[in-house]
XYZ file of C-alpha atoms in Angstrom:
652
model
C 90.226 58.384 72.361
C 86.942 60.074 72.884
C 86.102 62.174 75.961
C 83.697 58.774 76.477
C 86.386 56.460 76.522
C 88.624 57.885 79.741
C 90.253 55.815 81.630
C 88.372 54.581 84.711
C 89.289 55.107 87.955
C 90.094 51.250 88.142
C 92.040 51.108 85.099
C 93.809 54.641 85.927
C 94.826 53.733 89.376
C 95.843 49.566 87.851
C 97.793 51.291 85.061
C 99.701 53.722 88.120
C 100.408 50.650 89.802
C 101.879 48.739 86.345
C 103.821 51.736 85.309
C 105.114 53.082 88.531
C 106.212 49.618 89.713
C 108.299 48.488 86.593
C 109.990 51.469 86.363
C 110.764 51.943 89.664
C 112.479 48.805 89.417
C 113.799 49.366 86.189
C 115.580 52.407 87.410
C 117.078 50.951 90.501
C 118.864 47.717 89.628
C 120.097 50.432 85.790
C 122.398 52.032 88.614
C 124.377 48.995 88.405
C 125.604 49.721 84.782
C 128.214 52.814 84.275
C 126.547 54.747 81.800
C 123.210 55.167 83.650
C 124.827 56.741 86.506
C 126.919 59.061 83.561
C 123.763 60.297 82.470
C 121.289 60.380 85.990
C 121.142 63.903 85.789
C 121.658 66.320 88.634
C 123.334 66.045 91.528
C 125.192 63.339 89.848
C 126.013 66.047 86.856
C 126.658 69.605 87.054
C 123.782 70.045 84.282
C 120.835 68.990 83.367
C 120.243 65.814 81.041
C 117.548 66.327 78.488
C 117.370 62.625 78.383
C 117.559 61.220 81.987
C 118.329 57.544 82.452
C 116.366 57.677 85.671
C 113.434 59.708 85.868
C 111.537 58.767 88.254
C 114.783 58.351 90.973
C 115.529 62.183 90.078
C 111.765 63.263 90.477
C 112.292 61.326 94.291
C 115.410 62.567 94.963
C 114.682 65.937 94.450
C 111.843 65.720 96.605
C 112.985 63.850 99.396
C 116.862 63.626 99.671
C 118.387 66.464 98.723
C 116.632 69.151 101.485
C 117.330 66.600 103.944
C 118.525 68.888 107.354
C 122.871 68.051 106.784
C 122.675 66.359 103.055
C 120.803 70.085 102.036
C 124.265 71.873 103.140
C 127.035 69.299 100.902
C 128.567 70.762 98.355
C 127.718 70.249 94.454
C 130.997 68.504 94.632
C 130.288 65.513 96.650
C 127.665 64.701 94.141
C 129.449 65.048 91.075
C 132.398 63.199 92.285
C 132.265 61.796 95.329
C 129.127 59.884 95.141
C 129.379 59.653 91.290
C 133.135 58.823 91.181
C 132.075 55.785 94.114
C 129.246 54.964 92.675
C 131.002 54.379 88.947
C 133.932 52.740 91.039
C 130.880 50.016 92.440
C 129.839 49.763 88.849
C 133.180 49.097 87.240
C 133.689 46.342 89.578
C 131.553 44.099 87.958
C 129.653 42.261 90.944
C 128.354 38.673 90.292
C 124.674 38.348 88.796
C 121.832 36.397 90.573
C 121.801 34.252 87.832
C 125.244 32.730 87.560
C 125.203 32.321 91.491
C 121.989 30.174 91.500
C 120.836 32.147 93.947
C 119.015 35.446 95.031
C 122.064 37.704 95.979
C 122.088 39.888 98.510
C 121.979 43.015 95.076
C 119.254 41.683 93.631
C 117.588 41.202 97.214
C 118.498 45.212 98.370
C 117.489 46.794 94.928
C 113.833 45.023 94.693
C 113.361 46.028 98.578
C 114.392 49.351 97.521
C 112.115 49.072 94.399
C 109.209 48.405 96.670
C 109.365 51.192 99.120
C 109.964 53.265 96.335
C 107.655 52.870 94.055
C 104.646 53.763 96.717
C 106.293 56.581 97.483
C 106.341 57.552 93.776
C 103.016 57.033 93.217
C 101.975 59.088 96.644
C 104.344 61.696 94.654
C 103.099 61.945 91.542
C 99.585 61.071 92.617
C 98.999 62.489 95.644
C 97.111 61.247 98.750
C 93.792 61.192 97.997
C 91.876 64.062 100.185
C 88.963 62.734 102.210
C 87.490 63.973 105.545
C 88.389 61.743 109.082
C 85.452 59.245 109.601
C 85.674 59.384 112.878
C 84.599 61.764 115.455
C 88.219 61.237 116.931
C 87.509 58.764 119.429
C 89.310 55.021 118.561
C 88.476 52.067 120.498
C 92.205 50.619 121.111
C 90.899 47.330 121.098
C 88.476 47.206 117.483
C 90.853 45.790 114.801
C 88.522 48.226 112.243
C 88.629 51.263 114.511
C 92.758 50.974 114.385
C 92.803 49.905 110.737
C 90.918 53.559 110.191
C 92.772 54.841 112.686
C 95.835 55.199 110.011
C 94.481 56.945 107.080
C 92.401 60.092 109.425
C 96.295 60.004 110.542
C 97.162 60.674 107.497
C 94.739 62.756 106.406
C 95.418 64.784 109.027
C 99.383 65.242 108.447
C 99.010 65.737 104.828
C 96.016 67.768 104.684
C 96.055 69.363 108.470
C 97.699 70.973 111.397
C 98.217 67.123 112.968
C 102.002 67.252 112.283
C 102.781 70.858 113.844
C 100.600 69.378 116.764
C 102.627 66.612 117.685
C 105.962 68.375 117.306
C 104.689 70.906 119.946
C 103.465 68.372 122.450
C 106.492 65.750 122.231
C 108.286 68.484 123.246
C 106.269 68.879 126.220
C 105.955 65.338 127.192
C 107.670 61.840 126.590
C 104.236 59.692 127.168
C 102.273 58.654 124.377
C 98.982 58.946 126.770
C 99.645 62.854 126.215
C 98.747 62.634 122.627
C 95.921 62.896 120.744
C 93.707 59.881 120.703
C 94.501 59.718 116.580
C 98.257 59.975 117.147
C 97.586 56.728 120.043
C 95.613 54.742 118.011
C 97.746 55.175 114.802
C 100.880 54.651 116.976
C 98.980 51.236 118.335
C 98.244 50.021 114.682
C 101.774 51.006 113.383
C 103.648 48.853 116.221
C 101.693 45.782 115.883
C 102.307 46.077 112.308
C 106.088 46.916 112.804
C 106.316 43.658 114.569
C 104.381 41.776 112.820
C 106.832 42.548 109.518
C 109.900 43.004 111.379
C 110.726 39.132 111.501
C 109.985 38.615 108.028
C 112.353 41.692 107.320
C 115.157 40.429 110.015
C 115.356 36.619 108.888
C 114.853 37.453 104.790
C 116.450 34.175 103.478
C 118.726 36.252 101.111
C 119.815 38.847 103.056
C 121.625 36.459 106.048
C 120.388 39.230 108.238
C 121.443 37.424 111.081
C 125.240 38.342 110.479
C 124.673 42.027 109.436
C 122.689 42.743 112.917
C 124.766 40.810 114.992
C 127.665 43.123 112.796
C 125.626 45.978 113.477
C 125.214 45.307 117.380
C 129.277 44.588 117.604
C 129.943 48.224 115.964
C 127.222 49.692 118.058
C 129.250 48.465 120.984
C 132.614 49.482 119.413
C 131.320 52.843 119.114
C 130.843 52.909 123.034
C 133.490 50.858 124.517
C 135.340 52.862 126.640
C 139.243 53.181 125.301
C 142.240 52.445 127.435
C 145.760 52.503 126.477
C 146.213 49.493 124.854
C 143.391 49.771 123.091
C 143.531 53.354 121.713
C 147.340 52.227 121.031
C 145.625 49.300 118.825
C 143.305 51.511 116.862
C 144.823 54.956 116.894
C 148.734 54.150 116.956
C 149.479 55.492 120.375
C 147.400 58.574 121.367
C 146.221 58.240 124.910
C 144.906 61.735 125.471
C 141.286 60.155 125.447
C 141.865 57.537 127.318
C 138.699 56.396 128.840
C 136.442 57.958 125.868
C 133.959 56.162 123.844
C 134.660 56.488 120.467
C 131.416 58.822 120.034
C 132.560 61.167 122.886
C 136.262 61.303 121.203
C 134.464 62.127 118.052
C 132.841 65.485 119.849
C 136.374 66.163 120.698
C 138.340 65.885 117.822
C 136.053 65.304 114.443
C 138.779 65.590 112.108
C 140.398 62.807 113.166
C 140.724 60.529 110.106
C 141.254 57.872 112.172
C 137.710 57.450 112.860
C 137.261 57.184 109.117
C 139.770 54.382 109.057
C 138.385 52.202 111.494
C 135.193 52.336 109.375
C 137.373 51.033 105.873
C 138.736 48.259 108.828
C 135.709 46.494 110.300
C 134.342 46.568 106.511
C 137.824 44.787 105.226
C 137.823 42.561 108.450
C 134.020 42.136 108.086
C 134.249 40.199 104.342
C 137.874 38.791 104.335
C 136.540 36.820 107.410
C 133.619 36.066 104.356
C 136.407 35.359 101.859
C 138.043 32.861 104.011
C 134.986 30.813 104.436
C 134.311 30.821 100.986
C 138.317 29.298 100.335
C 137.503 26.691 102.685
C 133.884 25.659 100.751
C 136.173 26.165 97.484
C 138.889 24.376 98.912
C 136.484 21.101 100.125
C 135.003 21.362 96.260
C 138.393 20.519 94.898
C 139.185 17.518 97.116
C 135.509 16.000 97.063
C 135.729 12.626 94.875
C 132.789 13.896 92.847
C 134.952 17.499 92.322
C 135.260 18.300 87.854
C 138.801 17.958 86.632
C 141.630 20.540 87.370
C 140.963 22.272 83.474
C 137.301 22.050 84.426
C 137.848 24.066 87.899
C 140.416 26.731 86.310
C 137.790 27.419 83.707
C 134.926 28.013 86.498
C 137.111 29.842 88.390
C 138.340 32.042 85.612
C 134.465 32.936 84.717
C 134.562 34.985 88.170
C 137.083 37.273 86.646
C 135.756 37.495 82.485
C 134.521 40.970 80.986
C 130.626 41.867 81.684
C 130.958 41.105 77.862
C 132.122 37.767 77.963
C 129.780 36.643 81.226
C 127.027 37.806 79.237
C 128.055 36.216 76.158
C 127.987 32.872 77.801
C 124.522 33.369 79.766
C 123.016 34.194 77.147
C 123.778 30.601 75.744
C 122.656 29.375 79.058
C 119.505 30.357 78.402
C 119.162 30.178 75.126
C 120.470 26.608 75.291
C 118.503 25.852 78.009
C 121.916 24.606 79.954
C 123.484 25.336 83.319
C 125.417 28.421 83.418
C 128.838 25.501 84.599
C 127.708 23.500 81.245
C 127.357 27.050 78.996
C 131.242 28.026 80.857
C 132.713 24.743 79.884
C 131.570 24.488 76.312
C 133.352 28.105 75.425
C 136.761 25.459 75.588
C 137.671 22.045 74.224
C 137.142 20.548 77.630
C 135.011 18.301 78.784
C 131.588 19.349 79.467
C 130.099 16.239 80.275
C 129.228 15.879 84.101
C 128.072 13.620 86.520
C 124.864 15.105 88.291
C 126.736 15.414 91.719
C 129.398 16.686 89.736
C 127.513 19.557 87.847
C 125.678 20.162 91.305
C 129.415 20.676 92.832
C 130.182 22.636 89.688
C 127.559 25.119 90.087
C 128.760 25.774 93.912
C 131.826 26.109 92.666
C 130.861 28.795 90.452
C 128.754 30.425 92.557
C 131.807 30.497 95.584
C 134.264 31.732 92.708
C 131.575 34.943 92.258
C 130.989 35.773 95.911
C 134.925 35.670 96.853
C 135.758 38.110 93.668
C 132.550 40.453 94.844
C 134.104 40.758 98.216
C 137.307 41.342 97.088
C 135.722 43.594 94.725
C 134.166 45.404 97.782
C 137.104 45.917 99.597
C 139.219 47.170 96.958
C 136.010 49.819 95.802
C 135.718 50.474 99.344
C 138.398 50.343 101.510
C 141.738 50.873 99.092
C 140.760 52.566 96.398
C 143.080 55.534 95.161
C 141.420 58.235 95.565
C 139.467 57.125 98.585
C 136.229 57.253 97.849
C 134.348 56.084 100.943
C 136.703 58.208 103.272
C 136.333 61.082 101.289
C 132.598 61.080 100.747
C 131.927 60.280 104.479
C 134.648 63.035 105.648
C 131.928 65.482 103.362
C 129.249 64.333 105.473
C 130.548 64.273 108.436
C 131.455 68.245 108.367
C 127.831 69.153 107.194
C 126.174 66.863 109.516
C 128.804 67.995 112.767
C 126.246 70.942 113.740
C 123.307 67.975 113.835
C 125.590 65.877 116.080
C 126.852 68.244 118.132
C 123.059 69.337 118.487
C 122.184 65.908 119.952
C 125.085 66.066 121.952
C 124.167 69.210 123.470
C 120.655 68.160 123.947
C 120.283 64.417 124.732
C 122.518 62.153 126.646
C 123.891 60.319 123.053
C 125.604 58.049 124.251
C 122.961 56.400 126.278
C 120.107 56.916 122.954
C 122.583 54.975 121.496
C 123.477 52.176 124.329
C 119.564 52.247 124.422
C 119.254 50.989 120.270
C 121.970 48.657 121.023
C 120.063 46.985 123.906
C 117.004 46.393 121.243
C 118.796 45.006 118.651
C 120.830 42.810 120.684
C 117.334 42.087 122.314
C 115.640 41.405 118.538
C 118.485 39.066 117.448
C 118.239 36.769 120.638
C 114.270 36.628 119.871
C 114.747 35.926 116.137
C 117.394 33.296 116.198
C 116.015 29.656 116.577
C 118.194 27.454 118.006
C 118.303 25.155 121.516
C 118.096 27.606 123.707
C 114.215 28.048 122.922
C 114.449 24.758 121.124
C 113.540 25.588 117.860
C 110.291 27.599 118.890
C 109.417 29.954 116.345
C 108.291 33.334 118.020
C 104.905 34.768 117.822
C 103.689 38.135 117.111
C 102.812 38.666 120.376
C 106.632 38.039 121.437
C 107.816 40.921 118.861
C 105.007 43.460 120.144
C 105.882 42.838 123.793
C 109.575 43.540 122.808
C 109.087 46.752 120.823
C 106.898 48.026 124.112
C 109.177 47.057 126.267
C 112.169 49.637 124.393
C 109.246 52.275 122.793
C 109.576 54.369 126.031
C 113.487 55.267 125.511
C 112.478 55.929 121.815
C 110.099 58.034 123.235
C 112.239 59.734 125.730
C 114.910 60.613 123.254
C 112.783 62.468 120.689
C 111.300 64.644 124.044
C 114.946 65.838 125.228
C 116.146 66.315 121.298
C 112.679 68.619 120.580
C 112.900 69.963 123.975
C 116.313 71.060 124.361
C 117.258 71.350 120.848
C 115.484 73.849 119.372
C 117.249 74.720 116.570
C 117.304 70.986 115.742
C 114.178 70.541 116.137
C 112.849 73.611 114.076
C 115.224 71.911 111.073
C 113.378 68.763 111.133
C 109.808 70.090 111.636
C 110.796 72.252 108.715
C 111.636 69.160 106.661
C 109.004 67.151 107.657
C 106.801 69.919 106.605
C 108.317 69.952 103.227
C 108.177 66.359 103.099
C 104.324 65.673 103.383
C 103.739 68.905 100.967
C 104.447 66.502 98.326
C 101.553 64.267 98.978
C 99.345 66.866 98.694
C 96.605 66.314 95.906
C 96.089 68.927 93.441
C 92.719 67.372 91.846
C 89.643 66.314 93.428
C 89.278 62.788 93.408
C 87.672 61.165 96.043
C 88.219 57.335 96.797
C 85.504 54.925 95.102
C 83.636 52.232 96.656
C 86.684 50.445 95.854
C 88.750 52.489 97.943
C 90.756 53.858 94.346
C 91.002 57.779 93.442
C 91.778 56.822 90.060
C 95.683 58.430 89.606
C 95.354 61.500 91.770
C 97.039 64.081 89.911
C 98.760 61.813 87.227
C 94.956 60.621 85.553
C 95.314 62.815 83.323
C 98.870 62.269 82.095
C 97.792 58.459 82.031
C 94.614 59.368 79.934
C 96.926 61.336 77.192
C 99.393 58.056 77.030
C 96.658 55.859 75.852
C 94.731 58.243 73.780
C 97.671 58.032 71.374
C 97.332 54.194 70.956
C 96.223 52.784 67.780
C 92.474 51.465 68.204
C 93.937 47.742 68.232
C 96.621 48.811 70.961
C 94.421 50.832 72.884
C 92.130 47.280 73.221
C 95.389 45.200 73.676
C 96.152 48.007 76.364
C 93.343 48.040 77.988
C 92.475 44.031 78.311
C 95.812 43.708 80.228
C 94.473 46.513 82.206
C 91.458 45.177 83.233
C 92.891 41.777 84.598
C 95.475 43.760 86.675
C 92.830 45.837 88.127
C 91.363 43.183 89.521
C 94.337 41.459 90.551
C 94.997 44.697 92.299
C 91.394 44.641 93.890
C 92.013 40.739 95.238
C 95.275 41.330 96.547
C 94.417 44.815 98.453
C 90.930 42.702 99.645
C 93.504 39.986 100.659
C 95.841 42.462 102.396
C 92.954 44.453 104.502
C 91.551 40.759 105.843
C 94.860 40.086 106.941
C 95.864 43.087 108.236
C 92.630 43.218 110.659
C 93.158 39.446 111.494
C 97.026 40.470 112.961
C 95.287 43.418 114.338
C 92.772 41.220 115.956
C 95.070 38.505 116.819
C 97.484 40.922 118.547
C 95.054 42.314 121.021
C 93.970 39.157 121.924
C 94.826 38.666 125.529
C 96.044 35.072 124.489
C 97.654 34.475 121.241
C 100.364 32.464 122.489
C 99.648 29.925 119.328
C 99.250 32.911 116.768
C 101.779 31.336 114.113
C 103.334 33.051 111.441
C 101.267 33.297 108.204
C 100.894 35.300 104.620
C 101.999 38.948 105.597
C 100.199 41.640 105.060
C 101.139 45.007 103.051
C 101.226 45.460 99.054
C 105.099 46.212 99.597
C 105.238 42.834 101.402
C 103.703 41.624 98.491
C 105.484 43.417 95.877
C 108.640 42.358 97.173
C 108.195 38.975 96.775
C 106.699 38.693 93.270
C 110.037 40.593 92.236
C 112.107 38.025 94.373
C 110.166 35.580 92.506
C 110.904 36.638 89.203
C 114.423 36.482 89.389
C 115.635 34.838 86.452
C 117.986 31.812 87.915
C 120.416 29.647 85.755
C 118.928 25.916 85.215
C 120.152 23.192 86.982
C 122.268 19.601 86.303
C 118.984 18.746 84.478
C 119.054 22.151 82.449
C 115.631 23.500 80.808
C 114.151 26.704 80.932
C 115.713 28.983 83.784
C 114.651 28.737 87.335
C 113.203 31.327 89.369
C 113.768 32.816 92.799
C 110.406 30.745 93.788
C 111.811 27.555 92.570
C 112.643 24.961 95.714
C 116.561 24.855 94.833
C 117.151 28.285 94.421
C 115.200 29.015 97.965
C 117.434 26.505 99.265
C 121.041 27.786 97.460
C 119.626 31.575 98.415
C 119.615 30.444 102.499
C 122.671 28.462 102.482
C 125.391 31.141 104.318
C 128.862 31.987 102.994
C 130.383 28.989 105.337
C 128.466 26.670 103.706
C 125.708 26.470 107.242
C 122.009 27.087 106.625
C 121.269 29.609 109.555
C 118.782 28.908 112.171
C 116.493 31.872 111.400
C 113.018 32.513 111.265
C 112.056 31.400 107.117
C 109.643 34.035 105.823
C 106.327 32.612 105.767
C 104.473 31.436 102.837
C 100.937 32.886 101.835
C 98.407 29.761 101.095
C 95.969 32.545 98.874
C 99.103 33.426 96.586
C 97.489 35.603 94.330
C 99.836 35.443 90.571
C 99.708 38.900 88.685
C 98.585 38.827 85.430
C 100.770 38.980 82.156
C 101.254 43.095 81.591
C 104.098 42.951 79.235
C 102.325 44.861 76.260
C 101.206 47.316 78.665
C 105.079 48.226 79.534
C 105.553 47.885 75.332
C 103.395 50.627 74.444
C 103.173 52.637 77.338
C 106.635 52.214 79.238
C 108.091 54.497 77.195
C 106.115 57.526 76.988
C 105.666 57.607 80.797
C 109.133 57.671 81.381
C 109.042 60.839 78.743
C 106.226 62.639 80.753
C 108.333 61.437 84.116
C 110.905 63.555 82.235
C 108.491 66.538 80.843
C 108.076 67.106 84.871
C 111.460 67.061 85.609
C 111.513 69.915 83.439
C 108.684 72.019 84.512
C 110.060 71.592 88.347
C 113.080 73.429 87.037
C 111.182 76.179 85.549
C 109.323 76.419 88.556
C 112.379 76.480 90.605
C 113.965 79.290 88.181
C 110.853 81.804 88.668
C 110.784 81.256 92.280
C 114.650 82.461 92.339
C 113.783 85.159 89.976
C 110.983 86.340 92.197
């Protein structure tokens, strides 16, 4: 390619987006399979891996994770085989696929929400933030949806690229009120709570995740961890002692950290948590087998055995599913000389009935990974973190009141379930965005308070995390000089260039295949961002209203919002009774299998709302055929040169 024939800044920063987003996602849900965590590369490994199965995750974790204030002081050996060893152990097991289940699982859910946070974190990475001065003259009008909008990225700017971040470290420490701030930090803070509770809901009540059990889990361990123990209760949990008698379990940890009981009780709420899942799913099971409409005995046992094949076998028969075009109960029956023809309320039961089969074997799955595994894993790994993270604990101790910071996050969540759940007692109201920004001001002042007493009377802790978050917004520093364009794109940032040399090496023909799918994405890109700033004003504007008691839920804004969903969405699903091509996680009866609950009960939460202006990407798949590849290579050439960095530095 001809110095002429660069990339654009459009079709740089579309390309970013392509490549960054499918591999991100390529390299999270690869975890899942045992030989891509053999050869991650370091920590995982004691050496390097020319040839790293997960680039960009390395590139991140390096970055991010690993000088984390605690995780920074682990030994090399609770990467290599504590996390690998559990981590392998989770792979071995075999969990269920999305697309025998019918529905989104709660995997597939996790690793694109992971994939979506990611991947703009990647690009901010490799890329940079691109460097521009403040457009204001630092005075924000609270209550102009633009002004706050703006508000965020002189913020930014000002973290990344100035003294803003060593500015508010000093004066939190000096004050718990907001109002002592500068007016950026305020009016950033105002845009970034509105937009908190805006998304939270849509977060808290995600169809596939059944959120509703895991908070109200996470609120009953929250007030485990500060129930005061008396005799009989100590005797239930720790077989006898009564020295602590009238401890929460967070002060007894202070006193004696060692204690492996404290460990155990974690392996028991998780084995108590799903075997109270497992029994539900019996009884669904159980109600399959005596329905009138319920396959034959043979029919059942073959189902059921399906749960417990090789990852060879289950793949062997999906693959006829959907090369067949038949319903992953139809493809499981016809691998026998039984029957496989089936009523359509009987192939509808059949499906359940494979899909109930696959969540009771992933729990017990789960609890044998997690809670009796030989070694044990999850002990053993947390016992590792526990000792490097005691100084950070006993920090807080010594400088906040802990067990009232956490009493304090209890009291929100239990305060964000009761506002989430629909159900009589507000008679089915759905609440408003104004509901979830009066809550999170109502508990931002103990948020507030906390972070004053830990900076004020923790120094040493707080000179650890300032030091981290100094390291952490280094990375987003741009190298090159690219400003935004009219269309509010710097191109790449500092991976242009690397983005320019991948297409140069295309063939003429490829290079215009390339470069086609390009185009349409960049202005996919440019619709949906357009899209995304309207509606992210409109929220703004709608949340400062004095009266927005009939705001109602609509398209949410945010590219992760939106990134989330198209991967959601493109879950491949098996067909139906009718069979055909495979469904998708958009497709009615999947969203409908995907809310049902492990008792069989569609919860009475909050459904995420649905955009009207759904804009579809565009088809990209020849840009991930020619150029996949040799990004993942350059994704490793860096990988390379940050160790040769890191090897002159010691050598210095």
């Amino acid at each position: 390619m001809s110095a002429v024939e660069h990339l654009s800044s459009r079709q740089a920063h579309a390309l970013f987006d392509i490549l960054t987003s499918h591999v991100t996602l390529s390299e999270t849900e690869s975890l899942k399979h045992p030989r891509n965590i053999a050869t991650f590369g370091p920590p995982l490994q004691p050496s390097a891996s020319d040839q790293s199965s997960s680039p960009l995750l390395r590139i991140l974790l390096q970055s991010f994770v690993l000088d984390l204030p605690g995780l920074r002081d682990v030994t090399p050996h609770f990467w290599t085989h504590s996390i690998r060893q559990l981590a392998t152990a989770l792979d071995d097991a075999n969990l269920s696929e999305s697309y025998d289940k019918g529905s989104v699982g709660i995997r597939r859910t996790l690793s694109t929400a992971t994939a979506s946070i990611v991947e703009s974190v990647a690009r901010g990475r490799l890329g940079g933030y691109p460097r521009q001065e403040p457009k204001e003259d630092g005075k924000y009008d609270r209550d102009d949806p633009d002004s706050i909008v703006r508000a965020l990225d002189d913020f930014l700017q000002r973290i990344i690229y100035g003294d803003l971040l060593d500015k508010m470290f000093i004066k939190a420490a000096e004050t718990d009120q907001l109002s002592d701030h500068e007016p950026v930090v305020q009016a950033a803070h105002r845009y970034m709570l509105i937009m908190v509770h805006r998304l939270t809901p849509y977060f808290l009540i995600k169809q596939t995740l059944k959120v509703g059990n895991a908070a109200s889990m996470l609120s009953g361990m929250v007030h485990l961890l500060l129930a005061k123990m008396n005799l009989s209760t100590v005797t239930s949990w720790f077989g006898g002692q009564t020295s602590d008698s009238g401890m929460n379990l967070l002060q007894q940890y202070i006193h004696r950290p060692d204690d492996k009981d404290h460990l155990l009780s974690i392996a028991r709420i998780i084995s108590q948590v799903l075997n109270a899942e497992v029994s539900d799913l019996r009884k669904r099971s159980k109600a399959i087998e005596q329905s009138h409409d319920s396959p034959s005995k043979s029919q059942l046992d073959l189902l059921q055995q399906y749960a417990s094949d090789t990852v060879e076998s289950q793949q062997k028969i999906r693959s006829v599913s959907q090369s067949q075009s038949k319903s992953i109960a139809t493809a499981i029956l016809a691998q026998s000389t039984a029957d496989v023809a089936l009523s359509e309320p009987t192939h509808k039961l059949a499906l359940d009935y494979v899909a109930i089969q696959l969540a009771i074997r992933d729990r017990q799955q789960l609890i044998g990974v997690l809670c009796h595994h030989q070694p044990d894993l999850l002990t053993q790994s947390i016992r590792e973190l526990v000792k490097v993270y005691d100084p950070i604990i006993r920090a807080l101790h010594n400088a906040v009141d802990l067990a009232s910071g956490v009493s304090n996050a209890q009291s929100f969540v239990d305060d964000l379930i009761n506002l989430s759940l629909i159900d009589k007692k507000n008679h089915g109201n759905i609440p408003t965005v104004k509901d979830y920004v009066q809550l999170l001001q109502k508990h931002q002042g103990s948020s507030h308070v906390f972070i004053h007493q830990v900076l004020k009377n923790g120094k040493e802790l707080s000179r650890w995390y300032h030091e981290y978050a100094r390291h952490a917004v280094e990375q987003y520093k741009q190298e090159s000089d690219l400003k935004l364009s009219a269309l509010h794109v710097a191109a790449a940032g500092d991976f242009t260039n690397c983005l320019d040399d991948l297409v140069s090496k295309l063939s003429e023909d490829e290079r215009r295949t390339a470069i086609d799918e390009i185009d349409r994405y960049a202005y996919f890109l440019e619709s949906l961002a357009g899209r995304s700033r309207d509606r992210m004003r409109k929220i703004v504007r709608d949340s400062l209203a004095s009266d927005n008691n009939e705001n109602k839920p609509e398209g949410n804004p945010g590219m992760f919002l939106y990134k989330w969903q198209q991967f959601i969405d493109e879950t491949s699903i098996t067909p139906g009774p009718e069979g055909g091509r495979p469904r998708t996680g958009k497709t009615d009866s999947v969203k409908e299998a995907t809310a049902i609950d492990v008792d069989g009960s569609k919860p009475s939460t909050l459904a995420p709302p649905e955009s009207a202006d759904k804009v579809e990407p565009p088809d990209v798949n020849n840009v991930l055929r020619l150029l996949g590849t040799g990004f993942q290579d350059e994704l490793r050439r860096l990988i390379d040169v940050k160790k040769g960095e890191d090897r002159l530095h010691a050598d210095s």
